[in-house]
XYZ file of C-alpha atoms in Angstrom:
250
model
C 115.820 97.784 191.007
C 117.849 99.088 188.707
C 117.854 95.892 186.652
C 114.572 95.561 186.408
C 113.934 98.862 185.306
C 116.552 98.745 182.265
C 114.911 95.226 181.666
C 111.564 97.034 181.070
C 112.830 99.904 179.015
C 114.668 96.951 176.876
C 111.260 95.943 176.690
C 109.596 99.147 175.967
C 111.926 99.318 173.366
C 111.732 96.200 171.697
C 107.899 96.334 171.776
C 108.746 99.951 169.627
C 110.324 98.016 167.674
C 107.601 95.728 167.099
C 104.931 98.457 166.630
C 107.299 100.001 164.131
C 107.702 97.328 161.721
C 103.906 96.019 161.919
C 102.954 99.711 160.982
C 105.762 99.326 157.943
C 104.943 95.950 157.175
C 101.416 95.804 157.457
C 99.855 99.249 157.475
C 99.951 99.370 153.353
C 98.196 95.994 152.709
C 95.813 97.051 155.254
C 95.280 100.343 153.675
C 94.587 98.785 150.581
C 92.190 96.392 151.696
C 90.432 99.499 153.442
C 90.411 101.112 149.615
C 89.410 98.089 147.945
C 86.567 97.742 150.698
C 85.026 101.346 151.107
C 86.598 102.825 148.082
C 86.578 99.707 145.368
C 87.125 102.441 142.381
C 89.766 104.631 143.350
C 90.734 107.453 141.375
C 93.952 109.175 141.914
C 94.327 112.377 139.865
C 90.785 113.182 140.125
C 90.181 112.868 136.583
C 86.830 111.115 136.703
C 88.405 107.887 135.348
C 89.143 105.163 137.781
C 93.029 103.708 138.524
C 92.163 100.284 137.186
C 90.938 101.960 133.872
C 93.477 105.035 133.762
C 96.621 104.643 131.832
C 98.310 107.794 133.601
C 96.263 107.255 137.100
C 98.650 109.849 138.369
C 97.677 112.528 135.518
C 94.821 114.145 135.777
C 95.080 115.337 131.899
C 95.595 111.948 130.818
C 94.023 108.534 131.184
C 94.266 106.814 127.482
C 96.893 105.774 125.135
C 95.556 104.063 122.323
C 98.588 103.245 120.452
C 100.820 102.432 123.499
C 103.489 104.432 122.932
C 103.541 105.771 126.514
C 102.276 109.165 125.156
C 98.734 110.049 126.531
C 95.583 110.477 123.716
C 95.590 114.255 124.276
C 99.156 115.046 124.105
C 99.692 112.324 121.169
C 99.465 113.860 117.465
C 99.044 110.576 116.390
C 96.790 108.430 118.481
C 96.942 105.059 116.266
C 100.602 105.865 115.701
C 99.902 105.008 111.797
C 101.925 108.047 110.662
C 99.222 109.949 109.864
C 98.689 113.127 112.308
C 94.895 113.281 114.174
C 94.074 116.245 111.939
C 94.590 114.770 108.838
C 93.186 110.969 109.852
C 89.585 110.208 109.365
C 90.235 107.189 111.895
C 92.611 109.028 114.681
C 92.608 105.749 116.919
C 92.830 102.884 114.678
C 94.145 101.939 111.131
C 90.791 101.077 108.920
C 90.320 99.000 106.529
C 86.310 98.342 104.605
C 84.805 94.779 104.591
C 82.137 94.489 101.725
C 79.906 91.741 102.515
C 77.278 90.158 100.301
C 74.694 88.437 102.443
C 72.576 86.666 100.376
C 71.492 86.628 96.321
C 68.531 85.960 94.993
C 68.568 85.114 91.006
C 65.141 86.327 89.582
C 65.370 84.916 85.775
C 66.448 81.213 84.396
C 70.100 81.633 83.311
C 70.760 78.491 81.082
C 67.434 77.140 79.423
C 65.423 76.806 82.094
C 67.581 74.964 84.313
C 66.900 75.517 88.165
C 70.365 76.441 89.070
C 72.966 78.633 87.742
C 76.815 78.793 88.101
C 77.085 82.248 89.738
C 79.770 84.822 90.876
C 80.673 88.104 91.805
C 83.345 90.955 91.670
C 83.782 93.318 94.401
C 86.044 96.480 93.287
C 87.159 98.885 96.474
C 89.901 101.596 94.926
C 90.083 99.559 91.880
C 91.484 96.796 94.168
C 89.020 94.050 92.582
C 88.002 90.968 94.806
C 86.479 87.749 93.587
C 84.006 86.278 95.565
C 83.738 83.653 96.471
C 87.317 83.178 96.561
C 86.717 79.670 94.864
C 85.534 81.231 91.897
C 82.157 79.483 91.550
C 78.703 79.006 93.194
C 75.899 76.896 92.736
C 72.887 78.831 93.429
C 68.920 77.745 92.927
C 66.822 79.997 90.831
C 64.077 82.451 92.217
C 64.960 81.652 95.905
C 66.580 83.496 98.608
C 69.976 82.361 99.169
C 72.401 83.164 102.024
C 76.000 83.256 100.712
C 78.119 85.172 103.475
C 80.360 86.433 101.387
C 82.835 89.250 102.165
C 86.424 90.803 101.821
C 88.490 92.704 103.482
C 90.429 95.918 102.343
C 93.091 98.459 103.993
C 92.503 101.729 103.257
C 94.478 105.007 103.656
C 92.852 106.637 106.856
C 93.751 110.322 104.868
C 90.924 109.564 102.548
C 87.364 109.863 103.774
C 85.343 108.605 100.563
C 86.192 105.130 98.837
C 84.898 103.698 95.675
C 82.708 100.522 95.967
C 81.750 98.513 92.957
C 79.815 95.002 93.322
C 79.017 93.188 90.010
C 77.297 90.163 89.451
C 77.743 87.274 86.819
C 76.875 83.132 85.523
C 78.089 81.341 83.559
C 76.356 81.004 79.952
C 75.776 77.270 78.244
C 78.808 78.301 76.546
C 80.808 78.796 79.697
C 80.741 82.378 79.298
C 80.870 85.611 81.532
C 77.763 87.179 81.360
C 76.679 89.880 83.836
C 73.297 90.058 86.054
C 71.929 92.881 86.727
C 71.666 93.550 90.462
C 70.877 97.789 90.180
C 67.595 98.535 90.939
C 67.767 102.389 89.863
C 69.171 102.273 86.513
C 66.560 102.470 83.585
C 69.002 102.601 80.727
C 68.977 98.730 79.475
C 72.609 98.346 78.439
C 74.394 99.978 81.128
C 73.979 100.127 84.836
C 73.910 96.465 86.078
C 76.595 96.997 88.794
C 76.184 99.076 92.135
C 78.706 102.018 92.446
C 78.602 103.326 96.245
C 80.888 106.166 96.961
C 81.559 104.827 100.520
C 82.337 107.890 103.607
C 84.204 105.774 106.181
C 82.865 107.840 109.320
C 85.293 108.537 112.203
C 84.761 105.369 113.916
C 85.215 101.582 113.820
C 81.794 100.094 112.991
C 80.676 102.600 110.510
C 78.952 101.263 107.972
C 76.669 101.351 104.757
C 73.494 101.380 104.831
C 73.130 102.742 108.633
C 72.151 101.127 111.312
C 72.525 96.951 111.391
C 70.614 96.200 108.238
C 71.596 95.204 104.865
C 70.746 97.270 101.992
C 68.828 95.133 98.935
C 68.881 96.110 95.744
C 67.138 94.020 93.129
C 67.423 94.720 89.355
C 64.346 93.761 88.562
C 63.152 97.099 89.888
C 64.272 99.085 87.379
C 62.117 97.776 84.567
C 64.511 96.789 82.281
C 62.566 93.118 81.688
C 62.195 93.365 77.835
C 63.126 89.735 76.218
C 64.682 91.311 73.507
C 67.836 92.454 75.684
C 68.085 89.126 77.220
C 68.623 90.844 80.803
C 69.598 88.700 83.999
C 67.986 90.508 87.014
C 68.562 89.351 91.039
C 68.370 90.518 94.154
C 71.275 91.426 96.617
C 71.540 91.533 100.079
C 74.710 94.009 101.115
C 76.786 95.749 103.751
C 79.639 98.059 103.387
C 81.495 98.502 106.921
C 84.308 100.301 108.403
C 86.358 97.882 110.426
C 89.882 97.197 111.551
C 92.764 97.230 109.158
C 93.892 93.377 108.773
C 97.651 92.625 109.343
């Protein structure tokens, strides 16, 4: 009897045993599946921000950290880690940089005796940092016709300065192979000055700022400011623009 009795307490026990390492083995994964199942967006310090999305999901006063320097957004000085504190950075999360693009053109006058086309380009000037566009040096264009261009540049700012100057002029190419300008600034009435746009650019406080707001292009045309006399020879078109905040380029 005795036997038998010790052989069912070794029994007992090993069946313990059992138990013990199913609960240590398996309980977790089956705890998680429960969570995934019934809870599929935990959130562990209560912050209001899920686990999968929290950076800290065990810090409730934390949950991004947008440079990744292991420092949380709201104890970080400097949340894009550019050197620049938060209170002194018009961009606190990333490093900015302005993209000036030129959508289309549209020349309004004959440039070179009546000829249908002209040999057309442009300048674009951010902080006296001047662009040529397009980066080729030369387009083809027709004459009194929309035409789409897509042309644009790229510029990194300082993120310590909220306004940036923005200067867009437009020129051809005479029958003499010389630079002459076209005037593409519809609110200037004095006729020798005043072809080129000068925008004094705010950056805003976010990527995706831009000039003129919402998603549209501004146009300007130079015809509009009634400076058509034939005795100053002037070059008018139209121009299709966009001045936007984006991400500083490497």
């Amino acid at each position: 009897m005795k036997d038998i009795k010790s052989g069912k307490n070794m029994l007992l026990i090993f069946m313990a045993l059992i138990i013990v390492v199913v609960v240590i083995v398996v309980a977790p994964s089956v705890y998680q599946s429960y969570r995934e199942v019934f809870n599929p967006n935990p959130d562990s310090d209560k912050d209001g921000v899920p686990d999968k999305d929290d950076a800290f999901p065990d810090d409730p006063k934390e949950w991004e950290d947008s440079d990744g320097d292991g420092i949380g957004d709201n104890a970080d000085n400097d949340d894009d880690n550019d050197g620049i504190l938060d209170s002194q950075d018009y961009l606190p999360y990333n490093d900015g940089a302005i993209r000036v693009e030129i959508e289309k053109l549209r020349i309004n006058d004959y440039l070179v005796l009546n000829q249908p086309t002209g040999k057309i380009y442009a300048t674009v000037s951010i902080d006296d940092h001047v662009y040529l566009l397009p980066e080729e040096g030369i387009k083809e264009l027709n004459i009194d016709q929309d035409e789409t261009v897509n042309w644009s540049v790229t510029h990194n700012i300082d993120d310590k300065i909220g306004y940036h100057t923005i200067k867009i002029n437009l020129y051809y190419k005479d029958i003499l192979n010389r630079d002459k300008q076209i005037d593409i600034n519809g609110e200037d009435n004095d006729k020798n000055t005043g072809k080129n746009l000068v925008i004094e650019y705010y950056i805003g406080n976010s990527i995706g700022h831009q000039y003129p707001d919402g998603s549209t292009y501004k146009i300007s045309d130079g015809s509009d400011d009634g400076n058509d006399s034939i005795l100053f020879e002037e070059k008018d078109a139209r121009i299709y623009f966009r001045i936007v905040t984006v991400e500083a380029k490497e």
